[in-house]
mmCIF file of C-alpha atoms in Angstrom:
data_model
loop_
_atom_site.group_PDB
_atom_site.id
_atom_site.type_symbol
_atom_site.label_atom_id
_atom_site.label_comp_id
_atom_site.label_asym_id
_atom_site.label_seq_id
_atom_site.Cartn_x
_atom_site.Cartn_y
_atom_site.Cartn_z
ATOM 1 C CA MET A 24 -10.965 7.326 -28.653
ATOM 2 C CA ASN A 25 -9.701 4.464 -29.442
ATOM 3 C CA MET A 26 -9.349 1.437 -26.599
ATOM 4 C CA ILE A 27 -8.828 -2.090 -25.523
ATOM 5 C CA TYR A 28 -9.653 -4.794 -23.913
ATOM 6 C CA LEU A 29 -8.136 -6.459 -20.644
ATOM 7 C CA ASN A 30 -7.931 -9.653 -20.267
ATOM 8 C CA ASN A 31 -10.515 -9.608 -17.207
ATOM 9 C CA GLY A 32 -13.389 -7.749 -20.180
ATOM 10 C CA LEU A 33 -11.926 -4.137 -18.848
ATOM 11 C CA ASN A 34 -11.836 -1.060 -21.470
ATOM 12 C CA MET A 35 -9.219 1.192 -21.295
ATOM 13 C CA PRO A 36 -8.200 3.968 -23.440
ATOM 14 C CA LEU A 37 -5.064 2.832 -25.644
ATOM 15 C CA LEU A 38 -3.966 6.931 -25.392
ATOM 16 C CA GLY A 39 -3.198 7.698 -21.902
ATOM 17 C CA PHE A 40 -1.342 10.856 -19.242
ATOM 18 C CA GLY A 41 1.654 9.890 -17.784
ATOM 19 C CA VAL A 42 2.739 13.016 -14.696
ATOM 20 C CA PHE A 43 5.712 11.099 -14.155
ATOM 21 C CA GLN A 44 8.444 13.791 -12.755
ATOM 22 C CA ILE A 45 5.751 16.889 -12.097
ATOM 23 C CA THR A 46 6.859 16.810 -9.082
ATOM 24 C CA ASP A 47 5.114 21.298 -9.223
ATOM 25 C CA GLN A 48 1.986 20.157 -7.756
ATOM 26 C CA ASN A 49 0.647 22.788 -9.236
ATOM 27 C CA GLN A 50 1.582 22.730 -12.450
ATOM 28 C CA CYS A 51 0.520 19.267 -12.240
ATOM 29 C CA GLU A 52 -3.043 20.028 -11.577
ATOM 30 C CA GLN A 53 -2.905 22.017 -14.305
ATOM 31 C CA SER A 54 -1.765 19.568 -16.992
ATOM 32 C CA VAL A 55 -4.108 17.033 -15.717
ATOM 33 C CA LEU A 56 -6.209 19.362 -16.191
ATOM 34 C CA SER A 57 -5.359 20.974 -19.609
ATOM 35 C CA ALA A 58 -5.343 16.336 -20.871
ATOM 36 C CA LEU A 59 -9.268 16.472 -19.817
ATOM 37 C CA LYS A 60 -10.035 19.219 -21.247
ATOM 38 C CA THR A 61 -8.142 18.139 -24.237
ATOM 39 C CA GLY A 62 -10.402 14.717 -24.762
ATOM 40 C CA TYR A 63 -7.934 12.444 -22.998
ATOM 41 C CA ARG A 64 -9.771 9.696 -19.772
ATOM 42 C CA LEU A 65 -6.736 7.527 -18.979
ATOM 43 C CA ILE A 66 -4.452 9.240 -16.126
ATOM 44 C CA ASP A 67 -1.158 7.552 -14.995
ATOM 45 C CA THR A 68 0.428 8.314 -11.404
ATOM 46 C CA ALA A 69 2.096 6.765 -8.885
ATOM 47 C CA ALA A 70 2.844 7.044 -5.617
ATOM 48 C CA CYS A 71 6.525 7.306 -5.382
ATOM 49 C CA TYR A 72 5.484 10.070 -7.598
ATOM 50 C CA GLY A 73 4.592 12.805 -5.407
ATOM 51 C CA ASN A 74 1.367 14.127 -7.010
ATOM 52 C CA GLU A 75 -0.641 11.821 -6.177
ATOM 53 C CA ARG A 76 -2.699 14.510 -4.790
ATOM 54 C CA ALA A 77 -2.368 17.074 -7.492
ATOM 55 C CA VAL A 78 -4.136 14.653 -10.413
ATOM 56 C CA GLY A 79 -7.184 13.679 -7.610
ATOM 57 C CA ALA A 80 -7.722 17.686 -7.232
ATOM 58 C CA ALA A 81 -8.102 18.156 -11.098
ATOM 59 C CA ILE A 82 -10.086 15.281 -11.856
ATOM 60 C CA LYS A 83 -12.176 17.169 -9.645
ATOM 61 C CA LYS A 84 -12.090 19.928 -10.991
ATOM 62 C CA SER A 85 -12.204 19.247 -14.050
ATOM 63 C CA GLY A 86 -16.225 18.162 -13.273
ATOM 64 C CA ILE A 87 -15.852 14.588 -15.028
ATOM 65 C CA ALA A 88 -17.371 12.006 -13.886
ATOM 66 C CA ARG A 89 -15.056 9.913 -12.336
ATOM 67 C CA GLU A 90 -16.955 6.964 -14.097
ATOM 68 C CA GLU A 91 -15.388 8.714 -16.641
ATOM 69 C CA VAL A 92 -11.815 8.949 -16.022
ATOM 70 C CA PHE A 93 -9.936 5.884 -16.297
ATOM 71 C CA ILE A 94 -6.632 5.906 -13.530
ATOM 72 C CA VAL A 95 -4.089 4.244 -12.798
ATOM 73 C CA SER A 96 -1.672 4.193 -9.468
ATOM 74 C CA LYS A 97 1.379 2.061 -8.977
ATOM 75 C CA VAL A 98 3.064 0.276 -4.896
ATOM 76 C CA TRP A 99 6.355 1.666 -3.757
ATOM 77 C CA ILE A 100 9.345 -0.497 -3.411
ATOM 78 C CA GLN A 101 9.143 0.782 0.311
ATOM 79 C CA ASP A 102 5.098 -0.675 1.030
ATOM 80 C CA ALA A 103 6.203 -4.262 -1.238
ATOM 81 C CA GLY A 104 4.515 -6.867 1.215
ATOM 82 C CA TYR A 105 0.781 -7.294 2.243
ATOM 83 C CA SER A 106 -0.760 -5.224 4.996
ATOM 84 C CA LYS A 107 2.353 -2.500 3.232
ATOM 85 C CA THR A 108 0.446 -2.382 -0.004
ATOM 86 C CA GLN A 109 -2.993 -2.836 1.000
ATOM 87 C CA ALA A 110 -1.934 0.558 3.334
ATOM 88 C CA SER A 111 -0.188 2.451 0.438
ATOM 89 C CA PHE A 112 -3.807 1.629 -1.647
ATOM 90 C CA GLU A 113 -5.731 3.123 1.557
ATOM 91 C CA LYS A 114 -3.582 6.149 0.985
ATOM 92 C CA THR A 115 -3.669 6.638 -2.605
ATOM 93 C CA LEU A 116 -7.116 5.904 -2.407
ATOM 94 C CA ARG A 117 -7.321 9.259 0.316
ATOM 95 C CA ASN A 118 -4.477 11.093 -2.211
ATOM 96 C CA LEU A 119 -6.933 10.878 -5.660
ATOM 97 C CA GLN A 120 -10.191 11.479 -3.846
ATOM 98 C CA THR A 121 -12.056 7.972 -4.770
ATOM 99 C CA ASP A 122 -13.188 5.279 -3.422
ATOM 100 C CA TYR A 123 -11.063 2.783 -6.572
ATOM 101 C CA LEU A 124 -8.496 2.026 -9.264
ATOM 102 C CA ASP A 125 -8.889 1.239 -12.288
ATOM 103 C CA LEU A 126 -5.793 -0.546 -12.648
ATOM 104 C CA TYR A 127 -3.869 -0.938 -10.064
ATOM 105 C CA LEU A 128 0.308 -2.127 -10.272
ATOM 106 C CA VAL A 129 3.015 -2.686 -8.486
ATOM 107 C CA HIS A 130 6.182 -0.100 -9.028
ATOM 108 C CA MET A 131 9.457 -2.345 -9.147
ATOM 109 C CA PRO A 132 9.387 -6.001 -9.403
ATOM 110 C CA TYR A 133 11.672 -6.071 -5.790
ATOM 111 C CA GLY A 134 11.220 -6.791 -2.021
ATOM 112 C CA ASP A 135 7.483 -8.575 -1.106
ATOM 113 C CA TYR A 136 6.545 -7.846 -4.632
ATOM 114 C CA HIS A 137 3.819 -11.802 -4.138
ATOM 115 C CA GLY A 138 2.029 -10.233 -0.594
ATOM 116 C CA SER A 139 1.607 -6.908 -2.419
ATOM 117 C CA TRP A 140 0.052 -9.198 -5.219
ATOM 118 C CA LYS A 141 -1.935 -11.404 -2.587
ATOM 119 C CA ALA A 142 -3.036 -8.159 -1.330
ATOM 120 C CA MET A 143 -4.230 -6.462 -5.030
ATOM 121 C CA GLU A 144 -6.273 -9.675 -5.853
ATOM 122 C CA GLU A 145 -8.540 -9.501 -2.182
ATOM 123 C CA LEU A 146 -8.835 -5.260 -3.558
ATOM 124 C CA TYR A 147 -9.715 -6.150 -6.695
ATOM 125 C CA LEU A 148 -12.335 -9.694 -6.048
ATOM 126 C CA ALA A 149 -13.943 -6.455 -3.125
ATOM 127 C CA GLY A 150 -14.177 -4.772 -6.041
ATOM 128 C CA LYS A 151 -11.940 -1.630 -4.806
ATOM 129 C CA ILE A 152 -10.229 -1.604 -8.125
ATOM 130 C CA LYS A 153 -11.383 -3.237 -11.948
ATOM 131 C CA ALA A 154 -8.121 -4.549 -12.542
ATOM 132 C CA ILE A 155 -4.334 -5.563 -11.605
ATOM 133 C CA GLY A 156 -1.046 -5.565 -13.128
ATOM 134 C CA VAL A 157 2.983 -4.860 -13.214
ATOM 135 C CA CYS A 158 5.411 -2.218 -14.291
ATOM 136 C CA ASN A 159 8.907 -3.527 -15.230
ATOM 137 C CA PHE A 160 8.611 -7.143 -15.023
ATOM 138 C CA LEU A 161 10.815 -9.436 -17.291
ATOM 139 C CA PRO A 162 9.765 -12.303 -19.007
ATOM 140 C CA ASP A 163 11.346 -14.854 -15.582
ATOM 141 C CA ARG A 164 9.479 -12.666 -13.120
ATOM 142 C CA LEU A 165 6.519 -12.056 -15.133
ATOM 143 C CA VAL A 166 5.900 -15.568 -15.915
ATOM 144 C CA ASP A 167 6.571 -16.601 -11.831
ATOM 145 C CA LEU A 168 3.902 -14.689 -10.828
ATOM 146 C CA VAL A 169 1.660 -15.960 -12.942
ATOM 147 C CA LEU A 170 2.422 -19.083 -12.271
ATOM 148 C CA SER A 171 2.291 -18.481 -8.186
ATOM 149 C CA HIS A 172 -1.336 -17.026 -8.174
ATOM 150 C CA LYS A 173 -4.897 -17.133 -9.501
ATOM 151 C CA ILE A 174 -5.122 -13.556 -11.606
ATOM 152 C CA ALA A 175 -2.618 -13.317 -14.089
ATOM 153 C CA PRO A 176 -1.680 -9.462 -14.275
ATOM 154 C CA ALA A 177 -3.654 -7.294 -17.130
ATOM 155 C CA VAL A 178 -1.336 -4.400 -17.820
ATOM 156 C CA ASN A 179 3.371 -5.066 -17.482
ATOM 157 C CA GLN A 180 3.971 -1.126 -18.588
ATOM 158 C CA ILE A 181 7.443 -1.208 -19.370
ATOM 159 C CA GLU A 182 9.914 1.526 -21.253
ATOM 160 C CA LEU A 183 9.010 0.588 -24.893
ATOM 161 C CA HIS A 184 9.944 2.938 -27.542
ATOM 162 C CA PRO A 185 11.182 2.637 -31.328
ATOM 163 C CA PHE A 186 14.530 2.425 -29.715
ATOM 164 C CA CYS A 187 13.504 0.071 -26.837
ATOM 165 C CA GLN A 188 10.963 -2.402 -28.382
ATOM 166 C CA GLN A 189 10.909 -5.646 -26.261
ATOM 167 C CA LYS A 190 10.189 -8.305 -28.098
ATOM 168 C CA GLU A 191 10.881 -10.695 -26.776
ATOM 169 C CA LEU A 192 8.691 -9.923 -23.457
ATOM 170 C CA HIS A 193 5.658 -9.081 -25.607
ATOM 171 C CA GLN A 194 5.444 -12.423 -27.414
ATOM 172 C CA VAL A 195 5.661 -13.359 -23.602
ATOM 173 C CA MET A 196 3.096 -10.978 -22.807
ATOM 174 C CA GLN A 197 1.238 -12.504 -25.126
ATOM 175 C CA LYS A 198 0.455 -15.750 -24.379
ATOM 176 C CA TYR A 199 -0.311 -14.615 -20.784
ATOM 177 C CA ASP A 200 -3.222 -12.113 -23.193
ATOM 178 C CA ILE A 201 -1.397 -9.434 -20.769
ATOM 179 C CA LYS A 202 -0.760 -5.463 -22.619
ATOM 180 C CA VAL A 203 1.990 -3.715 -23.103
ATOM 181 C CA MET A 204 1.681 -0.552 -21.821
ATOM 182 C CA ALA A 205 4.566 1.820 -22.751
ATOM 183 C CA TRP A 206 6.115 4.226 -20.443
ATOM 184 C CA ALA A 207 8.328 6.809 -21.913
ATOM 185 C CA PRO A 208 7.232 6.314 -25.585
ATOM 186 C CA PHE A 209 9.653 9.319 -26.373
ATOM 187 C CA ALA A 210 12.553 7.282 -24.763
ATOM 188 C CA GLU A 211 12.274 10.612 -22.389
ATOM 189 C CA GLY A 212 13.835 12.366 -25.338
ATOM 190 C CA ARG A 213 17.316 10.542 -25.693
ATOM 191 C CA ALA A 214 19.533 9.336 -28.435
ATOM 192 C CA GLY A 215 17.265 12.356 -30.998
ATOM 193 C CA ILE A 216 14.722 10.336 -31.396
ATOM 194 C CA PHE A 217 12.761 13.474 -32.043
ATOM 195 C CA GLN A 218 15.356 14.541 -35.034
ATOM 196 C CA ASN A 219 15.861 10.880 -36.014
ATOM 197 C CA LYS A 220 15.213 10.495 -40.005
ATOM 198 C CA ILE A 221 12.994 7.608 -40.696
ATOM 199 C CA LEU A 222 10.395 9.487 -38.148
ATOM 200 C CA VAL A 223 11.144 12.988 -39.079
ATOM 201 C CA ASN A 224 10.290 11.629 -42.811
ATOM 202 C CA ILE A 225 7.422 9.733 -41.967
ATOM 203 C CA GLY A 226 5.934 12.602 -40.349
ATOM 204 C CA LEU A 227 6.808 14.954 -42.700
ATOM 205 C CA THR A 228 4.435 12.611 -44.906
ATOM 206 C CA TYR A 229 1.371 13.611 -43.008
ATOM 207 C CA GLU A 230 2.124 16.920 -41.676
ATOM 208 C CA LYS A 231 2.560 14.996 -38.368
ATOM 209 C CA THR A 232 5.575 15.589 -35.896
ATOM 210 C CA PRO A 233 8.116 12.570 -34.503
ATOM 211 C CA ALA A 234 6.417 12.493 -31.602
ATOM 212 C CA GLN A 235 3.007 11.989 -33.129
ATOM 213 C CA VAL A 236 4.483 9.090 -35.534
ATOM 214 C CA ILE A 237 6.310 7.211 -32.431
ATOM 215 C CA LEU A 238 2.706 7.640 -30.203
ATOM 216 C CA ARG A 239 0.043 6.384 -33.680
ATOM 217 C CA TRP A 240 3.086 3.061 -34.082
ATOM 218 C CA LEU A 241 1.704 2.160 -30.615
ATOM 219 C CA ARG A 242 -1.504 2.909 -31.355
ATOM 220 C CA GLN A 243 -2.059 0.809 -34.137
ATOM 221 C CA ASN A 244 0.804 -1.953 -31.689
ATOM 222 C CA ASN A 245 -2.289 -1.542 -29.580
ATOM 223 C CA ILE A 246 0.018 -0.769 -27.066
ATOM 224 C CA ILE A 247 -1.325 1.491 -24.541
ATOM 225 C CA ALA A 248 0.960 5.123 -24.061
ATOM 226 C CA ILE A 249 1.254 7.675 -21.846
ATOM 227 C CA PRO A 250 2.924 10.108 -22.889
ATOM 228 C CA LYS A 251 3.731 13.504 -20.645
ATOM 229 C CA SER A 252 4.472 17.586 -20.998
ATOM 230 C CA VAL A 253 3.439 20.421 -19.399
ATOM 231 C CA HIS A 254 2.674 22.095 -21.461
ATOM 232 C CA SER A 255 -1.427 23.027 -22.932
ATOM 233 C CA GLU A 256 -0.140 22.805 -26.919
ATOM 234 C CA ARG A 257 2.355 19.915 -27.381
ATOM 235 C CA ILE A 258 -0.692 17.858 -24.816
ATOM 236 C CA ARG A 259 -2.815 18.905 -27.861
ATOM 237 C CA GLU A 260 -0.861 17.297 -30.178
ATOM 238 C CA ASN A 261 -0.158 14.352 -28.344
ATOM 239 C CA PHE A 262 -3.492 13.749 -28.557
ATOM 240 C CA ALA A 263 -4.153 14.571 -32.708
ATOM 241 C CA ILE A 264 -3.232 11.009 -33.554
ATOM 242 C CA ALA A 265 -6.274 9.782 -35.376
ATOM 243 C CA ASP A 266 -5.997 11.852 -38.380
ATOM 244 C CA PHE A 267 -3.075 10.434 -40.505
ATOM 245 C CA LEU A 268 -4.722 10.885 -43.813
ATOM 246 C CA LEU A 269 -1.975 11.424 -46.901
ATOM 247 C CA PRO A 270 -2.032 14.544 -48.217
ATOM 248 C CA MET A 271 -4.182 16.020 -51.229
ATOM 249 C CA GLN A 272 -2.418 16.303 -54.386
ATOM 250 C CA THR A 273 -1.820 19.330 -56.399
#
């Protein structure tokens, strides 16, 4: 499995499994179990997704040791602020049936996210979180957070795919050694991304799907990706991006 080092030295998988919009608890649990069986070791959820319990149950049922699974969750806008973030974090731990998180993120740059960050710094220093980061922070908010606190975010989870490459934001993040984590790597299926001629033609060359081409492109740019699917065959397909070999000439 390809890994990336965060700015605090933590090793994180470059390819993970996301559960955004999987609201059916049984379906979420089965999808996560399928992902773990396939070989995924990074699972991304959030308090506002309403499926942390299903994720926790799946990890327990998988029989995989806790330290082998990299769990990511997020604090939502309604829980922004120092004390609310502390309470939300403890609820997240209970839901996930764990006593620590590998990565905890501020979900949106709204409300008292500076208070949230202060709470997260303390939880990180106490060893309850291995790394802390943010989501959806544009350059101004991101730089302000870095300059206002002792610990810089390890990750910024942003919309990133071939149609939305966020190059300016990426440059700012490189300056502060903040890693890019792509949500919606398939643009949520919009704009005919799976029928895009360039992606289709690259896929034909390597006998891969457009989705696999996108995930391989993200990996080669050291961008963490968290594709979502509730279909076992797609989950396996999205994981199979190591063998981009030119077909044998006959």
